[in-house]
Amino acid sequence: MDADDETTAAMIDDEIYANGGGEDENRNRPIISGEPLDVEAYASLYGGRTKISRLLFIAEQSRGCRNEAMELEALRMAYDEVKKGENTQWFRDVAQKIDGRLGPEYQMDLAWCESVDRRAEQKREKLENELNAYRTNLIKESIRMGYNDFGDFHYSHGQLGDAFKNYVRTRDYCTTSKHIVHMCMCSILVSIEMGQFTHVASYVSKAEQTQEALDPITVAKLRCAAGLANLEAKKYKLAARKFLDTGHELGNNYNEVIAPQDIATYGGLCALASFDRAELKACILVLLSFVFWNKVIDNLNFRNFLELVPEIREVINDFYSSRYASCLDYLGNLKANLLLDIHLHDHLETLYDQIRNKALIQYTHPFVSVDLNMMANAFKTDVAGLEKELEALITDNQVQARIDSHNKILYARHADQRNATFQRALQTGNEFDRDVKSMLLRVNLFKHESNQKQSKKS
Amino acid sequence: MEVLVVNIQGLSTNPGDLPNLHNILKQAHDSLHAESIRLLPLLDMLDPSLHSLGYLYILEACTSSALSKEQASAVVLPTARFMNSCSKEQIQLAPEKFISVCKRFKDYVMQLEAPMRGVAPMLAAIRKIQSSSEHLTPLHPEFLVLCLLSKCYKAGLSILDEDIFEVDQPKDLLLYCYYGGMICIGEKRFRKALELLHNVVTAPMSVITAIAVEAYKKYILVSLIHNGQFSTSLPKYTSSVAQRNLKNICQPYIELANSYTTGKIADFETVAQKYQEKFDNDNNLGLVKQAISSMYKRNIQRLTQTYLTLSLQDIANSVQLNSAKEAEMHVLQMIQDGEIFATINQKDGMVSFLEDPEQYKSCGMIERIDSSIQRIMALSRKLTTMNENISCDPMYLAKVGRERQRFDFDDYDPVPQRFNI
């Protein structure tokens, strides 16, 4: 079965490279791989605000790693994008960060800022007047649209808090479930940008309650958002389930938040860190189906899309077939680029640690005794380091074994239930003894006290 | 005076005459007190075991005023003999006098700086005045103090092993438990020490007393030594004054406890060093040192959970000891004390950790379990009886009757109308 999967995957890979698409032929290599990130290609996956925030994040991280080339590339693209929009605050930030390093076309353009601000002020006044007019007329639908427009306005100008407030106000004027869903989706978008994932979770559940108005794309979007919320909350198992449930209908429709391969990446990593073997197998199949459907649906994008998925699929496959060294190697290669992702950044270390621990546990699970030298080879580490890692796992009770440090062997050890039960019983008896005796003593003392009080009274 | 002596000699033999004698003695009380120490020669005419009541009154009068050192040493011997041989029934008629005589005896013995002389007589005195082995008398703490001062810990332990359920004075109990805790610490019976100190700390009290504070300090340290951990939250049944104030007063000890839980010996030693003077003033420096060595032990015990064999050098490294030799000494000591099961292979410098050989299959173990069960059943019965007694106690019913809700007249009223106060 696995062999078949492998060959079909290989065939598909060939077809990808054969098809190429209209654009750059030499862009055959994956977008996120061991090689340095191609910022332009990465950014082209997204649209809207998230494109700019991701670019800024990459610039920030590259600055930390002193990768000036990447930083400038990211800032350049960010500048171009911001100028297409109306967020002058962001423009000022970007121009300041560039600091003249990109030449005269990428300088602070105060004139542009001022004109945009002036237009914004005019628009705001207009919107406000309209909204007041609608409010006096008490036409629900117009009021709702008014607040919505206000929300959009604030959003495009980067005032996320005000945008959120306005979107939430439309709730009182929603008359159909479509309106409610629209309100939820806007709130979710803003909350994700603000990083307030508790709101995301609550609006997702609110939207999911209105079953009738939900088309498959919206359902997929909601699942994505829920996955992101779970990821932020460090509930990796739930996040993985949500991401894998998202399904292929999403395509490129949510690229103002997340790109299709991000779903595969986030879902795959979380699954690796938290699923057991049965669920992991199902995960591999889901990722495969991503491959098939997108190829059929979107010719242009599947090149972008699939180039990552084989990587993640390879990693999971290796893990599932116990090729831990190559799995961990792959992950190590991917790490530098994954750290540039705005959502994964804070969780990558934890996820990697969990994956490594799971690999160690899974390796030792079927054996009665394990030669530590061979195991160190399998994990491409040295015996001393391995011993330390295993010691931590044993202390944590995740591995039931004992280390023979003299001969460097790990012996499985299963707790003797009978002895443990006897011990616990005797101990409970002792505790009962002690507690009841002190209780009886205390009762005596209380009686004494109350006797004294009584005698004082009388 | 001679008349009194004749009366005592005459009326002591027949139990029916004892009340009569008691009255006579009570009437003579003041005149006896006037004579005080001059009554000492009279004692030679009486037999402490036959004429206990009379002997007691005269002795009490002798010791009623302050005595010089020579007078004290003269009184001590007859008092000791009296305490050993007096008759229980006669003493029970005048318990307060007996207790005050014994207390003064303890003072004299301490004045003469020979606490050991008081240990045996005091133990005998306790047995005479106790109504049952579960009864705590005011003499118990005095006895324990004498044991502590004379370092006769084993004698103290024999009393401590008996369970106490009846108490006359709460203060006696607090002192008893505190001194008892100290004796157990001296004998390294940390579990019992913890129990006793726990009783002091959680006893009902309306104000914080110095006993409670000192007991809490020792409680923290013993808890670290015995359990390897300490939680600052006191049980729910602790008095509210204790819950609020104890932690603030014993701040250095809490800090020490917190640094113990991190498992880093260097940190713990720094904190111990920082507050060394305080610990010394409280006479707890010895306990602190024991806590440090218990930390090493606990770290080694943790290693037995993860390793089957380990080199001495590795043990030294992970437990933060200085050399393999030190590690060997520690492990050897722990094997001898029965705290771990291991064998040391000196040739390779390896230690093999073995499983606990206890299989819970021997006759001894079955007997132990059986006796545990019997003991616990007896305790349970005791608890139920006490519960029943309290439910019938008129004061309790009065209080409950006052606070219960008023139901309709037709409703079943569990508390009889009589208690509608």
Short mmCIF file of C-alpha atoms in Angstrom, two decimals, chain B residues 39-336:
data_model
loop_
_atom_site.label_atom_id
_atom_site.label_comp_id
_atom_site.label_asym_id
_atom_site.label_seq_id
_atom_site.Cartn_x
_atom_site.Cartn_y
_atom_site.Cartn_z
CA LEU B 39 7.63 19.17 108.58
CA LEU B 40 10.31 17.22 106.77
CA PRO B 41 11.26 14.95 109.71
CA LEU B 42 7.60 13.94 110.03
CA LEU B 43 7.89 12.14 106.72
CA ASP B 44 10.26 9.61 108.24
CA MET B 45 7.48 8.42 110.47
CA LEU B 46 5.17 7.69 107.56
CA ASP B 47 5.22 5.04 104.85
CA PRO B 48 4.72 6.50 101.39
CA SER B 49 2.89 3.49 100.02
CA LEU B 50 0.51 2.99 102.96
CA HIS B 51 -0.04 6.53 104.06
CA SER B 52 0.04 8.13 100.64
CA LEU B 53 -2.64 10.74 101.21
CA GLY B 54 -1.16 12.01 104.41
CA TYR B 55 2.34 11.86 103.01
CA LEU B 56 1.13 13.89 100.06
CA TYR B 57 -0.35 16.66 102.14
CA ILE B 58 2.75 16.97 104.28
CA LEU B 59 5.03 16.89 101.27
CA GLU B 60 2.96 19.54 99.59
CA ALA B 61 3.19 21.74 102.63
CA CYS B 62 6.96 21.21 102.79
CA THR B 63 7.45 22.39 99.29
CA SER B 64 4.93 25.21 99.34
CA SER B 65 7.49 27.93 99.99
CA ALA B 66 10.70 28.59 98.08
CA LEU B 67 13.54 26.34 99.13
CA SER B 68 17.29 26.83 99.16
CA LYS B 69 19.53 24.43 97.29
CA GLU B 70 20.36 22.29 100.33
CA GLN B 71 16.73 22.14 101.37
CA ALA B 72 15.79 21.20 97.80
CA SER B 73 18.27 18.36 97.67
CA ALA B 74 16.96 17.10 100.98
CA VAL B 75 13.40 17.03 99.68
CA VAL B 76 14.19 15.49 96.33
CA LEU B 77 14.96 11.98 97.53
CA PRO B 78 11.83 11.45 99.61
CA THR B 79 9.71 12.93 96.82
CA ALA B 80 11.21 10.57 94.28
CA ARG B 81 10.56 7.61 96.54
CA PHE B 82 7.03 8.81 97.11
CA MET B 83 6.30 9.19 93.42
CA ASN B 84 7.58 5.69 92.74
CA SER B 85 5.71 3.93 95.50
CA CYS B 86 2.59 5.88 96.38
CA SER B 87 -0.79 4.20 96.21
CA LYS B 88 -2.89 5.07 93.21
CA GLU B 89 -6.28 5.06 94.93
CA GLN B 90 -5.23 7.44 97.69
CA ILE B 91 -3.58 9.84 95.26
CA GLN B 92 -6.66 10.05 93.06
CA LEU B 93 -8.43 11.80 95.92
CA ALA B 94 -6.22 14.87 95.68
CA PRO B 95 -4.90 15.03 92.12
CA GLU B 96 -4.11 18.74 91.98
CA LYS B 97 -1.88 18.48 95.02
CA PHE B 98 -0.10 15.54 93.51
CA ILE B 99 0.47 17.38 90.27
CA SER B 100 1.80 20.49 91.96
CA VAL B 101 4.17 18.35 94.08
CA CYS B 102 5.50 16.67 90.95
CA LYS B 103 5.95 19.96 89.19
CA ARG B 104 7.92 21.38 92.04
CA PHE B 105 9.95 18.19 92.09
CA LYS B 106 10.87 18.83 88.48
CA ASP B 107 11.89 22.40 89.34
CA TYR B 108 14.18 21.18 92.12
CA VAL B 109 15.73 18.53 89.94
CA MET B 110 16.48 21.16 87.33
CA GLN B 111 17.78 23.52 89.99
CA LEU B 112 20.18 20.79 91.08
CA GLU B 113 21.11 20.29 87.40
CA ALA B 114 20.46 16.58 87.52
CA PRO B 115 17.47 16.06 85.23
CA MET B 116 18.21 12.37 84.87
CA ARG B 117 17.25 11.83 88.49
CA GLY B 118 13.74 12.96 87.67
CA VAL B 119 13.02 10.78 84.66
CA ALA B 120 12.05 7.50 86.27
CA PRO B 121 10.03 9.01 89.15
CA MET B 122 8.12 11.25 86.76
CA LEU B 123 7.26 8.30 84.53
CA ALA B 124 5.94 6.44 87.56
CA ALA B 125 3.96 9.50 88.61
CA ILE B 126 2.30 9.72 85.21
CA ARG B 127 1.16 6.13 85.43
CA LYS B 128 -0.32 6.74 88.83
CA ILE B 129 -2.33 9.76 87.93
CA GLN B 130 -3.48 8.73 84.48
CA SER B 131 -7.06 7.55 84.36
CA SER B 132 -6.32 5.56 81.21
CA SER B 133 -3.47 5.25 78.79
CA GLU B 134 -5.26 7.66 76.49
CA HIS B 135 -5.33 10.40 79.04
CA LEU B 136 -2.95 13.33 78.86
CA THR B 137 -1.96 14.70 82.24
CA PRO B 138 -0.16 17.97 82.96
CA LEU B 139 2.79 15.81 83.97
CA HIS B 140 3.36 14.56 80.43
CA PRO B 141 5.11 17.68 79.13
CA GLU B 142 7.17 17.94 82.33
CA PHE B 143 8.33 14.40 81.80
CA LEU B 144 9.29 15.07 78.21
CA VAL B 145 11.25 18.15 79.20
CA LEU B 146 13.24 16.06 81.65
CA CYS B 147 13.88 13.45 78.95
CA LEU B 148 15.06 16.11 76.54
CA LEU B 149 17.37 17.75 79.03
CA SER B 150 18.86 14.47 80.17
CA LYS B 151 18.91 13.05 76.64
CA CYS B 152 16.97 9.96 77.70
CA TYR B 153 15.10 9.90 74.42
CA LYS B 154 14.10 6.25 74.57
CA ALA B 155 12.23 6.79 77.82
CA GLY B 156 10.35 9.63 76.18
CA LEU B 157 9.51 7.46 73.18
CA SER B 158 7.84 4.85 75.35
CA ILE B 159 5.26 7.44 76.40
CA LEU B 160 4.94 8.91 72.93
CA ASP B 161 3.99 5.59 71.39
CA GLU B 162 0.74 5.63 73.29
CA ASP B 163 -2.13 7.43 71.60
CA ILE B 164 -3.71 10.33 73.38
CA PHE B 165 -7.37 11.07 73.08
CA GLU B 166 -8.38 12.77 76.30
CA VAL B 167 -6.94 16.11 77.21
CA ASP B 168 -7.38 18.23 80.32
CA GLN B 169 -5.65 21.40 79.26
CA PRO B 170 -4.98 22.40 75.64
CA LYS B 171 -1.72 24.04 76.65
CA ASP B 172 -0.48 20.72 77.99
CA LEU B 173 -1.20 19.11 74.65
CA LEU B 174 0.68 21.74 72.69
CA LEU B 175 3.72 21.48 74.91
CA TYR B 176 3.52 17.69 74.87
CA CYS B 177 3.40 17.52 71.10
CA TYR B 178 6.16 20.07 70.68
CA TYR B 179 8.56 18.36 73.07
CA GLY B 180 7.50 15.01 71.69
CA GLY B 181 8.36 16.22 68.20
CA MET B 182 11.78 17.25 69.38
CA ILE B 183 12.41 13.86 70.98
CA CYS B 184 11.34 12.05 67.81
CA ILE B 185 13.68 14.25 65.78
CA GLY B 186 16.46 13.29 68.16
CA GLU B 187 15.66 9.62 67.62
CA LYS B 188 15.32 10.22 63.86
CA ARG B 189 11.72 9.07 63.84
CA PHE B 190 10.67 11.78 61.45
CA ARG B 191 7.25 10.44 60.59
CA LYS B 192 6.10 10.56 64.20
CA ALA B 193 7.76 13.94 64.68
CA LEU B 194 5.83 15.25 61.70
CA GLU B 195 2.56 13.96 63.15
CA LEU B 196 3.17 15.57 66.51
CA LEU B 197 4.25 18.90 65.10
CA HIS B 198 1.29 18.83 62.73
CA ASN B 199 -1.00 18.49 65.75
CA VAL B 200 0.48 21.58 67.33
CA VAL B 201 0.22 23.67 64.21
CA THR B 202 -3.37 22.67 63.45
CA ALA B 203 -4.68 22.75 67.02
CA PRO B 204 -7.57 25.12 67.64
CA MET B 205 -6.23 28.38 68.99
CA SER B 206 -7.48 31.90 69.22
CA VAL B 207 -4.11 33.63 69.35
CA ILE B 208 -0.74 32.73 67.95
CA THR B 209 1.48 31.39 70.69
CA ALA B 210 5.24 31.06 70.69
CA ILE B 211 4.82 27.27 70.86
CA ALA B 212 2.93 27.29 67.58
CA VAL B 213 5.54 29.45 65.88
CA GLU B 214 8.47 27.31 67.00
CA ALA B 215 6.59 24.16 66.14
CA TYR B 216 5.85 25.48 62.64
CA LYS B 217 9.52 26.22 62.03
CA LYS B 218 10.50 22.69 62.98
CA TYR B 219 7.53 21.34 61.02
CA ILE B 220 8.82 22.92 57.83
CA LEU B 221 12.30 21.47 58.27
CA VAL B 222 11.12 17.98 59.24
CA SER B 223 8.69 18.00 56.33
CA LEU B 224 11.58 18.70 53.98
CA ILE B 225 13.69 15.93 55.50
CA HIS B 226 10.95 13.30 55.56
CA ASN B 227 8.81 14.11 52.52
CA GLY B 228 11.18 16.07 50.31
CA GLN B 229 8.56 18.71 49.85
CA PHE B 230 6.60 21.25 51.75
CA SER B 231 3.35 22.95 50.92
CA THR B 232 2.64 26.27 52.50
CA SER B 233 -1.09 25.73 52.50
CA LEU B 234 -2.27 24.49 55.87
CA PRO B 235 -5.24 22.14 56.07
CA LYS B 236 -8.74 23.56 56.23
CA TYR B 237 -9.22 22.71 59.85
CA THR B 238 -6.34 24.88 60.99
CA SER B 239 -7.41 27.87 63.02
CA SER B 240 -7.71 31.08 61.04
CA VAL B 241 -5.15 32.91 63.17
CA ALA B 242 -2.61 30.26 62.32
CA GLN B 243 -3.42 30.31 58.63
CA ARG B 244 -3.02 34.04 58.44
CA ASN B 245 0.02 34.65 60.57
CA LEU B 246 2.34 31.67 60.68
CA LYS B 247 3.69 32.12 57.18
CA ASN B 248 4.65 35.73 57.75
CA ILE B 249 6.48 35.05 60.96
CA CYS B 250 8.52 32.17 59.57
CA GLN B 251 9.56 33.79 56.30
CA PRO B 252 13.20 32.57 56.18
CA TYR B 253 12.04 28.99 56.61
CA ILE B 254 9.54 29.31 53.77
CA GLU B 255 12.28 30.66 51.55
CA LEU B 256 14.46 27.71 52.48
CA ALA B 257 11.63 25.30 51.67
CA ASN B 258 11.13 26.90 48.27
CA SER B 259 14.79 26.56 47.37
CA TYR B 260 14.68 22.89 48.42
CA THR B 261 12.05 22.07 45.83
CA THR B 262 14.25 23.25 42.98
CA GLY B 263 16.59 20.35 43.73
CA LYS B 264 19.76 22.42 43.38
CA ILE B 265 21.96 21.90 46.35
CA ALA B 266 24.04 25.01 45.76
CA ASP B 267 20.94 27.23 45.89
CA PHE B 268 19.73 25.61 49.06
CA GLU B 269 23.09 26.06 50.72
CA THR B 270 23.19 29.73 49.79
CA VAL B 271 19.84 30.38 51.43
CA ALA B 272 20.90 28.37 54.47
CA GLN B 273 24.04 30.46 54.70
CA LYS B 274 22.07 33.68 54.36
CA TYR B 275 19.87 33.00 57.36
CA GLN B 276 22.39 31.03 59.35
CA GLU B 277 22.23 33.27 62.37
CA LYS B 278 18.46 33.03 62.59
CA PHE B 279 18.51 29.28 62.35
CA ASP B 280 21.19 29.14 64.99
CA ASN B 281 19.21 31.33 67.35
CA ASP B 282 16.23 29.04 66.98
CA ASN B 283 18.44 26.01 67.61
CA ASN B 284 17.46 24.61 64.24
CA LEU B 285 20.86 24.61 62.59
CA GLY B 286 21.22 20.84 63.07
CA LEU B 287 17.93 20.26 61.29
CA VAL B 288 19.02 22.46 58.40
CA LYS B 289 22.15 20.39 57.99
CA GLN B 290 20.06 17.23 58.02
CA ALA B 291 17.87 18.76 55.33
CA ILE B 292 20.91 19.31 53.14
CA SER B 293 22.02 15.71 53.44
CA SER B 294 18.46 14.54 52.80
CA MET B 295 18.60 16.41 49.51
CA TYR B 296 21.55 14.34 48.37
CA LYS B 297 19.68 11.21 49.41
CA ARG B 298 16.60 12.18 47.49
CA ASN B 299 18.57 12.89 44.34
CA ILE B 300 20.25 9.50 44.56
CA GLN B 301 16.89 7.85 45.11
CA ARG B 302 15.60 9.50 41.99
CA LEU B 303 18.47 7.92 40.08
CA THR B 304 17.33 4.47 41.16
CA GLN B 305 14.12 5.08 39.24
CA THR B 306 15.86 5.67 35.94
CA TYR B 307 19.04 3.60 36.00
CA LEU B 308 19.89 -0.04 36.46
CA THR B 309 23.61 0.57 36.72
CA LEU B 310 25.47 3.82 36.93
CA SER B 311 29.09 4.70 37.45
CA LEU B 312 30.08 6.40 40.70
CA GLN B 313 31.46 9.32 38.75
CA ASP B 314 28.12 9.82 36.99
CA ILE B 315 26.32 9.69 40.32
CA ALA B 316 28.67 12.30 41.70
CA ASN B 317 28.04 14.50 38.67
CA SER B 318 24.29 14.31 38.63
CA VAL B 319 23.86 14.70 42.39
CA GLN B 320 26.37 17.56 42.50
CA LEU B 321 28.84 15.86 44.78
CA ASN B 322 32.49 16.62 44.55
CA SER B 323 34.04 13.27 43.73
CA ALA B 324 33.31 9.62 43.07
CA LYS B 325 34.65 8.78 46.53
CA GLU B 326 32.05 11.00 48.19
CA ALA B 327 29.36 9.42 46.06
CA GLU B 328 30.53 6.00 47.17
CA MET B 329 30.31 7.02 50.82
CA HIS B 330 26.81 8.36 50.40
CA VAL B 331 25.58 5.30 48.56
CA LEU B 332 27.18 3.01 51.12
CA GLN B 333 25.49 4.85 53.96
CA MET B 334 22.12 4.69 52.23
CA ILE B 335 22.45 0.95 51.62
CA GLN B 336 23.26 0.39 55.26
#
